mmCIF file of C-alpha atoms in Angstrom:
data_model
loop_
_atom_site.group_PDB
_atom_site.id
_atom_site.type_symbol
_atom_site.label_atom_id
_atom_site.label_comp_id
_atom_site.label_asym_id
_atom_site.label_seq_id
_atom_site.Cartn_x
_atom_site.Cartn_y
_atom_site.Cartn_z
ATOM 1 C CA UNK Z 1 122.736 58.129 126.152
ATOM 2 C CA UNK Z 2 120.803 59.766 123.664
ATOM 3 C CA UNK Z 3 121.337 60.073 119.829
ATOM 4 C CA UNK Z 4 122.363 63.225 119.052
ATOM 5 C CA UNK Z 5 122.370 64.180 114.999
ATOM 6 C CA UNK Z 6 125.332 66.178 114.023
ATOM 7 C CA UNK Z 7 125.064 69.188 111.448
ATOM 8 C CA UNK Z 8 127.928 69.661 108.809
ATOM 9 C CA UNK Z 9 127.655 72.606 106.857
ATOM 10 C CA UNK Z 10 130.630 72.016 104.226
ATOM 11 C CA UNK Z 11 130.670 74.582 100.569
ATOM 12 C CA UNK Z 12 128.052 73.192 98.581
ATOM 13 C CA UNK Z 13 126.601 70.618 101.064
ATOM 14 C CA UNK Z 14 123.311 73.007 101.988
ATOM 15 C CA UNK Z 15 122.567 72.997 98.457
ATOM 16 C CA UNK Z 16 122.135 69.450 98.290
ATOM 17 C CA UNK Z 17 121.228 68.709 101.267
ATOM 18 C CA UNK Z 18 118.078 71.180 101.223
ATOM 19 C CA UNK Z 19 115.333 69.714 101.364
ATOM 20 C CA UNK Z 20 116.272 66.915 103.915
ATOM 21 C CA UNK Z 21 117.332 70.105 106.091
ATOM 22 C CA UNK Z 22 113.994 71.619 105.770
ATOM 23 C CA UNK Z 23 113.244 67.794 107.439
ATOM 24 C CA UNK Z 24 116.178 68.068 109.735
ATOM 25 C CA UNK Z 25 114.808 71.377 111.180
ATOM 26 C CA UNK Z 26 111.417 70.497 111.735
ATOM 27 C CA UNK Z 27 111.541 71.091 115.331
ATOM 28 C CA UNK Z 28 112.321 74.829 114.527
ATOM 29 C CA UNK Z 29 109.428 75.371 112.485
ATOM 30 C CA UNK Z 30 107.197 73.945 115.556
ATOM 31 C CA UNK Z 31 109.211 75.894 117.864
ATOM 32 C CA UNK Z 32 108.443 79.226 115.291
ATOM 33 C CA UNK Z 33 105.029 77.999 114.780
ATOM 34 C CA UNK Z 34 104.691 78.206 118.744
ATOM 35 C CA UNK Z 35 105.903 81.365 119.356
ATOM 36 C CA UNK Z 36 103.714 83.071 116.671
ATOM 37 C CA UNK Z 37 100.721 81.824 118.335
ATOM 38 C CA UNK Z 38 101.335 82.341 121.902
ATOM 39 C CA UNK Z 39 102.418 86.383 120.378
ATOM 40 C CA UNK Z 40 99.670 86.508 118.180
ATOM 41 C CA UNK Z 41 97.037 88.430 120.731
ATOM 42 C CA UNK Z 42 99.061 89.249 123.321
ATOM 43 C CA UNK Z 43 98.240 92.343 125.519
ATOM 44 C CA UNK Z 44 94.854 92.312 123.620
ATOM 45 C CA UNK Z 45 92.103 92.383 125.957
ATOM 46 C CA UNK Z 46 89.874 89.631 124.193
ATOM 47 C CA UNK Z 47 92.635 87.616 122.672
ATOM 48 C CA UNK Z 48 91.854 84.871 120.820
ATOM 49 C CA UNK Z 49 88.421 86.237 119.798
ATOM 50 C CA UNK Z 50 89.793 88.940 117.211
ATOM 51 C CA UNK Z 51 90.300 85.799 115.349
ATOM 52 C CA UNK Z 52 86.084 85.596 115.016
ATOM 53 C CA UNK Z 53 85.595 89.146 115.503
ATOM 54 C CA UNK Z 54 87.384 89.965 112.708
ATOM 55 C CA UNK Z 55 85.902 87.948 110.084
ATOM 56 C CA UNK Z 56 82.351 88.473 112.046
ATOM 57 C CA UNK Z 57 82.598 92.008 111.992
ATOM 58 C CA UNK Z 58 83.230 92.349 107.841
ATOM 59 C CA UNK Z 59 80.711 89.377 107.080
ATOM 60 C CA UNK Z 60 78.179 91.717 108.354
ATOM 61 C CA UNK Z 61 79.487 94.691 106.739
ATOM 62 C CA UNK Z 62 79.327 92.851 103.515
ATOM 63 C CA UNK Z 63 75.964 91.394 103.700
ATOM 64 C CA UNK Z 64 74.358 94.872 104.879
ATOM 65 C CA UNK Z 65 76.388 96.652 101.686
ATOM 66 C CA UNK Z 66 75.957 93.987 98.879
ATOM 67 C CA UNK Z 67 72.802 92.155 99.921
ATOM 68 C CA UNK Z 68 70.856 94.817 101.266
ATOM 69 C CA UNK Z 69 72.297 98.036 99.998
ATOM 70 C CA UNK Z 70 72.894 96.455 96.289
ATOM 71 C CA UNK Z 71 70.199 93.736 96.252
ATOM 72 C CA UNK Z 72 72.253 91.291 95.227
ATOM 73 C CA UNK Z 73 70.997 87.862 95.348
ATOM 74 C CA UNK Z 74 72.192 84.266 96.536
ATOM 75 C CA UNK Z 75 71.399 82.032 93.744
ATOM 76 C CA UNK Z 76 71.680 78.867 96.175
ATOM 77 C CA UNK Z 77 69.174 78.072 98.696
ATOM 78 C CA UNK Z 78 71.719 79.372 101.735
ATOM 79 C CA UNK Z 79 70.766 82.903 103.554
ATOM 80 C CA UNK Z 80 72.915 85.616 102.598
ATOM 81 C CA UNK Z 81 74.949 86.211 105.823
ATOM 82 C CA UNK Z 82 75.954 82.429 105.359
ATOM 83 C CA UNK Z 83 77.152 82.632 101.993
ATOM 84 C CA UNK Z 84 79.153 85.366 102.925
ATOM 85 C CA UNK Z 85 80.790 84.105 105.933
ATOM 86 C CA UNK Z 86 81.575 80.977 103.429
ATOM 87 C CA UNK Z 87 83.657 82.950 101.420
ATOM 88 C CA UNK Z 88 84.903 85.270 103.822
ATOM 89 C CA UNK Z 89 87.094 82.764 105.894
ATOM 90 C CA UNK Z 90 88.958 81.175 103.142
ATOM 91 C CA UNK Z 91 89.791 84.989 101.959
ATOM 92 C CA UNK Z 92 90.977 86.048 105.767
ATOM 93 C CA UNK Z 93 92.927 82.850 105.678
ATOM 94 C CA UNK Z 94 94.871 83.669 102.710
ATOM 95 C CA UNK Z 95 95.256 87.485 103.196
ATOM 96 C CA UNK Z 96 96.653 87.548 106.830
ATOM 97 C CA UNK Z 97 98.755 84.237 105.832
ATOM 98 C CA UNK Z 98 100.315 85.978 102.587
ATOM 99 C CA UNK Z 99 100.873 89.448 104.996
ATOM 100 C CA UNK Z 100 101.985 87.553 107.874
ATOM 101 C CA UNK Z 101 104.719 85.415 105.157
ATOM 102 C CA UNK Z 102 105.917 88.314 103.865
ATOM 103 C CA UNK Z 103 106.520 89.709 107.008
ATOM 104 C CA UNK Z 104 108.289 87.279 108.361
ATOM 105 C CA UNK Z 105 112.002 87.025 107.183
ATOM 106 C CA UNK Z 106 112.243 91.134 108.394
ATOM 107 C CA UNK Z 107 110.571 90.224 111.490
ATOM 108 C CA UNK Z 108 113.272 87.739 112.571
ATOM 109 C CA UNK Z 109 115.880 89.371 111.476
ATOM 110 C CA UNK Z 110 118.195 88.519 114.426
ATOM 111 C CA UNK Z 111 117.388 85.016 114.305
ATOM 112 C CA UNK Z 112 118.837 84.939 110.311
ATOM 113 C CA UNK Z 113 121.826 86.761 110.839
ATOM 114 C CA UNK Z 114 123.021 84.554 113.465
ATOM 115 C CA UNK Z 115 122.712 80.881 112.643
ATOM 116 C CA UNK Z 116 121.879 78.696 109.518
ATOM 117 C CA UNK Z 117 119.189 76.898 108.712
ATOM 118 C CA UNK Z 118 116.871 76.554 105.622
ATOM 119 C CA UNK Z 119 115.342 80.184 105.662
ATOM 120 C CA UNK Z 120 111.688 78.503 104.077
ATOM 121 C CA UNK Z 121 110.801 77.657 107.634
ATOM 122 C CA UNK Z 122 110.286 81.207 108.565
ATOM 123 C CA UNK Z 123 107.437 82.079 106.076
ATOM 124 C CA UNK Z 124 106.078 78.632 106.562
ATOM 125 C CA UNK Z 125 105.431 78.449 110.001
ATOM 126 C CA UNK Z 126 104.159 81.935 109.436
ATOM 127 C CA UNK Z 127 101.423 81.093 108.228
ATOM 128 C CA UNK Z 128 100.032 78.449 110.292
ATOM 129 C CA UNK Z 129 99.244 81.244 113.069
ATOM 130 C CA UNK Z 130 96.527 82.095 110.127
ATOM 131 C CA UNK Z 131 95.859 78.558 109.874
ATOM 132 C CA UNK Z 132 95.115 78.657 113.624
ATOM 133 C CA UNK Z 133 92.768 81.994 113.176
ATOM 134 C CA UNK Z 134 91.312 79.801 110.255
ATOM 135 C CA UNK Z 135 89.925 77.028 112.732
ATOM 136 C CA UNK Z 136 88.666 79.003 115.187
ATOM 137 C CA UNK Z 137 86.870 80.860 113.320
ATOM 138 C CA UNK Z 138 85.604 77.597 111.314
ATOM 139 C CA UNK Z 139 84.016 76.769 114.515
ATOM 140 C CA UNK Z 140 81.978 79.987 114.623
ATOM 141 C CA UNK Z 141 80.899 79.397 110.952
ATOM 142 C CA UNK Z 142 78.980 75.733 111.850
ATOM 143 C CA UNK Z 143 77.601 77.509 114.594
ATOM 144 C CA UNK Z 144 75.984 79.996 112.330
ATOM 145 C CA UNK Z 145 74.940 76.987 110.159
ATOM 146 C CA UNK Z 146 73.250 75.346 113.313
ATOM 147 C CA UNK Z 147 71.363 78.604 114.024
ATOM 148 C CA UNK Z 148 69.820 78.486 110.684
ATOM 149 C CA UNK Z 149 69.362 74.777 110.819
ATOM 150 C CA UNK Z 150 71.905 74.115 107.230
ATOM 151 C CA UNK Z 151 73.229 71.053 106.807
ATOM 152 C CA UNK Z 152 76.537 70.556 104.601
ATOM 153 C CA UNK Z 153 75.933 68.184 101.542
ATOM 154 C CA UNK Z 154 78.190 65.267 101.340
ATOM 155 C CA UNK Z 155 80.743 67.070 99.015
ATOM 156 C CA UNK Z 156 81.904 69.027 102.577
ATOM 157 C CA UNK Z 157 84.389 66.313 102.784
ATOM 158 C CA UNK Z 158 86.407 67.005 100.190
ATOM 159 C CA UNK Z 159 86.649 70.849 101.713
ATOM 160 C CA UNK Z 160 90.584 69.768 103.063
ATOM 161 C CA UNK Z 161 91.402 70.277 99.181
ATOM 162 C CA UNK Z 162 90.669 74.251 99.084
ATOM 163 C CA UNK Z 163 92.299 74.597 101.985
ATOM 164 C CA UNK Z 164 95.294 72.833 100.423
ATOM 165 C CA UNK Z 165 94.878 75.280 97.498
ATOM 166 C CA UNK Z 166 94.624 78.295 99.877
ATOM 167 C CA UNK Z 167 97.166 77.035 101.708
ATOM 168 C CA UNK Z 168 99.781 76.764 99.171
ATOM 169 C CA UNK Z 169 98.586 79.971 97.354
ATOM 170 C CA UNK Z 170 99.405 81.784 100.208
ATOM 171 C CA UNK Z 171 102.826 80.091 101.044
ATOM 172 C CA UNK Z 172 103.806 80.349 97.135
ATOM 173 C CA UNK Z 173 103.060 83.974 96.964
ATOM 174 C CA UNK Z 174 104.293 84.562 100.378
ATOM 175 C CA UNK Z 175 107.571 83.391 99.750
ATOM 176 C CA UNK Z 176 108.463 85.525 96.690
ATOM 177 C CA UNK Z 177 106.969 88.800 98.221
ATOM 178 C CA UNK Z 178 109.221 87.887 101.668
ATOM 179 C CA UNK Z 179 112.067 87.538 99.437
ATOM 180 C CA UNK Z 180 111.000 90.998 97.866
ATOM 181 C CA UNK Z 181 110.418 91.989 100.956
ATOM 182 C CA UNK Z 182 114.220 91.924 102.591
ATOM 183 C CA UNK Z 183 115.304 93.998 99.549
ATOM 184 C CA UNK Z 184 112.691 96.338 98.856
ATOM 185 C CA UNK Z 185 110.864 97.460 102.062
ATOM 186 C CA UNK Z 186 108.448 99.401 100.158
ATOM 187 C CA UNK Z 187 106.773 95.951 99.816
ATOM 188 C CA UNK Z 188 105.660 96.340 103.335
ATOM 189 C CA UNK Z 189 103.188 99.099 102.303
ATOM 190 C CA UNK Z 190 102.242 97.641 98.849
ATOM 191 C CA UNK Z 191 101.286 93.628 100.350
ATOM 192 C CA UNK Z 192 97.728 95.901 102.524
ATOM 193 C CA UNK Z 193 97.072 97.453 99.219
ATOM 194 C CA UNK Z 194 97.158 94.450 97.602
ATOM 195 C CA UNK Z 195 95.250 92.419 100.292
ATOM 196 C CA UNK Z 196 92.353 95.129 100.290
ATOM 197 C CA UNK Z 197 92.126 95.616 96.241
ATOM 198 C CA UNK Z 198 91.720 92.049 96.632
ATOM 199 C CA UNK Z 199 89.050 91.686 99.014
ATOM 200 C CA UNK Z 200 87.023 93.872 96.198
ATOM 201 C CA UNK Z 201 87.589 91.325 93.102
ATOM 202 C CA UNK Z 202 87.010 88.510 95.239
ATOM 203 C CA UNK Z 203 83.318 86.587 95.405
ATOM 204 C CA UNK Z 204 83.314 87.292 99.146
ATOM 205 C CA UNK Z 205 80.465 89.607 99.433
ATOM 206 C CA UNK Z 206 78.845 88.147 96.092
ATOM 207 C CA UNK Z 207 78.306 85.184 94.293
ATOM 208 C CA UNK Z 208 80.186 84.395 91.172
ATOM 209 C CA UNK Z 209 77.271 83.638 88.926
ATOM 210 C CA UNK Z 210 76.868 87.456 89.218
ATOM 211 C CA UNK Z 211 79.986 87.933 86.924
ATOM 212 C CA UNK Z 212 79.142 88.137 83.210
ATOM 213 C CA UNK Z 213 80.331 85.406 80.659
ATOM 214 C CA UNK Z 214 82.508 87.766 78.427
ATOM 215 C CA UNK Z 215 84.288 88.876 82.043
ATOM 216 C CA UNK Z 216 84.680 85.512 83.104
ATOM 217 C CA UNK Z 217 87.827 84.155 81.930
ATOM 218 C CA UNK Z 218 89.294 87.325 83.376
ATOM 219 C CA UNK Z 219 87.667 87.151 86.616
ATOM 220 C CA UNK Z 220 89.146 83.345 87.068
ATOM 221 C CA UNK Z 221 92.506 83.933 87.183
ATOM 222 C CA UNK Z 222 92.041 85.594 90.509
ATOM 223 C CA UNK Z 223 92.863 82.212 92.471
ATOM 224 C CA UNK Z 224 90.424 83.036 95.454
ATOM 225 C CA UNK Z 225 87.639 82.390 93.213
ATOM 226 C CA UNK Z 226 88.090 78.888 92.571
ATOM 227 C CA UNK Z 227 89.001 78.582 96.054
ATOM 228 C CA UNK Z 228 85.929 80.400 97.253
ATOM 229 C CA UNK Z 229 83.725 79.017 94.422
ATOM 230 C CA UNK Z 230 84.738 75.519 95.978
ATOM 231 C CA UNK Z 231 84.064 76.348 99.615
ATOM 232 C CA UNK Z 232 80.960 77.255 98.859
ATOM 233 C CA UNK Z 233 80.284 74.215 96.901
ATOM 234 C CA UNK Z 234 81.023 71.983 100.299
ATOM 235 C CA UNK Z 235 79.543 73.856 102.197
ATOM 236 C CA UNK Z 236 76.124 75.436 100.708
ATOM 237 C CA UNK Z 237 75.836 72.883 97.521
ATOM 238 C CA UNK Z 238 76.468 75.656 95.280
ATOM 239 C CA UNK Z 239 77.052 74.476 91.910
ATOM 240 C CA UNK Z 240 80.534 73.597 90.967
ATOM 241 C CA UNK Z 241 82.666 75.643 88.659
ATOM 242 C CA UNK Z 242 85.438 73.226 87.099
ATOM 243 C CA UNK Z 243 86.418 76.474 85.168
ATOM 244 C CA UNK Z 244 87.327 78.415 88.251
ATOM 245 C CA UNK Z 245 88.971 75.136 89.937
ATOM 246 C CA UNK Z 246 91.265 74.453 87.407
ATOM 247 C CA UNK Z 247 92.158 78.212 87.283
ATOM 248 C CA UNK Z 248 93.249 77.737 90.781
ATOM 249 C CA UNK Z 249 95.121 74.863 90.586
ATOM 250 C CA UNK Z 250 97.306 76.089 87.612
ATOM 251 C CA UNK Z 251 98.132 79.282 89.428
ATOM 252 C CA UNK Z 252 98.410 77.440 92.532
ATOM 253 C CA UNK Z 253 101.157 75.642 90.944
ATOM 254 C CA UNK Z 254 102.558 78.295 89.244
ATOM 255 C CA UNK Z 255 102.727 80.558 92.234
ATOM 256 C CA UNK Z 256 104.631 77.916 94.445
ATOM 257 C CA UNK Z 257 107.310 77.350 91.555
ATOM 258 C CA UNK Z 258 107.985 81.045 91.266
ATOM 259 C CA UNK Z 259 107.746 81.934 94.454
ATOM 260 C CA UNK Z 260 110.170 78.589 95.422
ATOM 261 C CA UNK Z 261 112.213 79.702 92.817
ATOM 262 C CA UNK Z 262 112.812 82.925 93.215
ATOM 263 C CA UNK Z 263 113.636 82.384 97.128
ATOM 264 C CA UNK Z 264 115.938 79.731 96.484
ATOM 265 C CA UNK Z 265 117.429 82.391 94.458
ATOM 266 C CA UNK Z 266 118.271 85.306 96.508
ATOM 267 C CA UNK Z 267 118.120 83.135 99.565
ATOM 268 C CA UNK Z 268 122.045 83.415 100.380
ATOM 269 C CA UNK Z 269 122.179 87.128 100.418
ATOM 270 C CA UNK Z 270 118.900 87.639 103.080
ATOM 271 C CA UNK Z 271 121.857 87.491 106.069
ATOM 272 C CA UNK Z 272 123.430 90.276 104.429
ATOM 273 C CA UNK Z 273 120.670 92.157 103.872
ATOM 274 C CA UNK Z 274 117.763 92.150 106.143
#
């Protein structure tokens, strides 16, 4: 007969007990995880290739407007289109992860009013749909580095640990604007302002040497840049920026305590709101 685990949700015992029910639950943040993707591009006509049209589409946008309209310049030895689509991905990845995330405690509304579990799977598993998006669309960006015969330096194998940083930038974030988010619903228009402002402050369609030195520690605590700055660096062998790195990392951090924090905080009254 098969082990069955028994919840028992006593006063006080979910505070505790958190964290090993985030474990406990893991097979409802697959089965969330699952259900996102299979929904993602459904009834589309192409499906899964939005996910590298998408990306494909504004990469060439980009390159036409800053590289051939404004004569910018790659300072590395990549072409232009390639640094772009470098920088674009890890951008996508956060945007439509932070959007999704902050989306999703409205969007399953039904599911929170009716039975308990740690409400941090919701936004989680959110986001690995853009994860998903992310990978596929990887694969179109070493095809575009075989067609103009580029070959990653060494350093591409520590590229896992800007995705981390994206990663957790966008689940930090993600969580405290979802949280905002059941409350005040006028964050659902404000999260595609913010997501296109920040496509425009972001090194996607330029490189960051471009950025004067009395701008820079300004420009830095956007924490795309590092993030970007770093991509290219495994990718291209751009030159690395430790300034912009450890930018990222601090507001990496400081993103996922707030927006942990603030969650945890206001976490009981999402069934009575949302």
């Amino acid at each position: 007969m098969p082990f069955e685990e028994e919840l028992v949700i006593e006063a006080g015992q979910s505070e505790r007990n958190y964290w090993r029910d985030l474990w406990r639950f893991r097979e409802l943040f697959y089965i969330l995880s699952w259900r996102d993707i299979k929904v993602r591009y459904k009834q589309t006509v192409i499906g899964a290739a939005w996910s590298i049209l998408r990306p494909l589409l504004t990469t060439l946008i980009f390159a036409f407007i800053f590289g051939r309209v404004a004569k910018l310049e790659n300072p590395g030895s990549a072409p232009y289109l390639l640094m772009v689509f470098a920088g674009m991905l890890p951008w996508q990845f956060f945007a439509n992860a932070m959007s999704d995330a902050s989306n999703s405690l409205v969007g399953n509304a039904n599911l929170i009013t009716k039975v308990y579990f740690p409400r941090m799977i919701v936004p989680a598993s959110s986001i690995i749909t853009s994860f998903v998006d992310f990978a596929i669309s990887f694969g179109l960006l070493v095809l575009i580095m075989a067609w103009y015969q580029f070959l990653p330096p060494i350093q591409v194998l520590l590229l896992p640990v800007f995705i981390l940083i994206t990663f957790l930038c966008a689940l930090g974030i993600g969580l405290f604007l979802t949280a905002l988010n059941v409350k005040y619903r006028d964050f659902r228009y404000i999260v595609p302002f913010i997501v296109q402002f920040g496509l425009y402050i972001t090194p996607v369609g330029f490189n960051s040497s471009v950025i004067p030195d009395k701008w820079r520690m300004i420009y830095i605590l956007n924490p795309m840049v590092g993030v970007i700055d770093g991509f290219r660096w495994c990718l291209l062998d751009d030159p690395f920026r430790m300034d912009s790195f450890l930018a990222s990392i601090v507001l990496m951090v400081v993103m996922m305590a707030v927006g942990i924090g603030y969650f945890r905080k206001v976490e009981k009254t999402f069934a009575d709101t949302v």
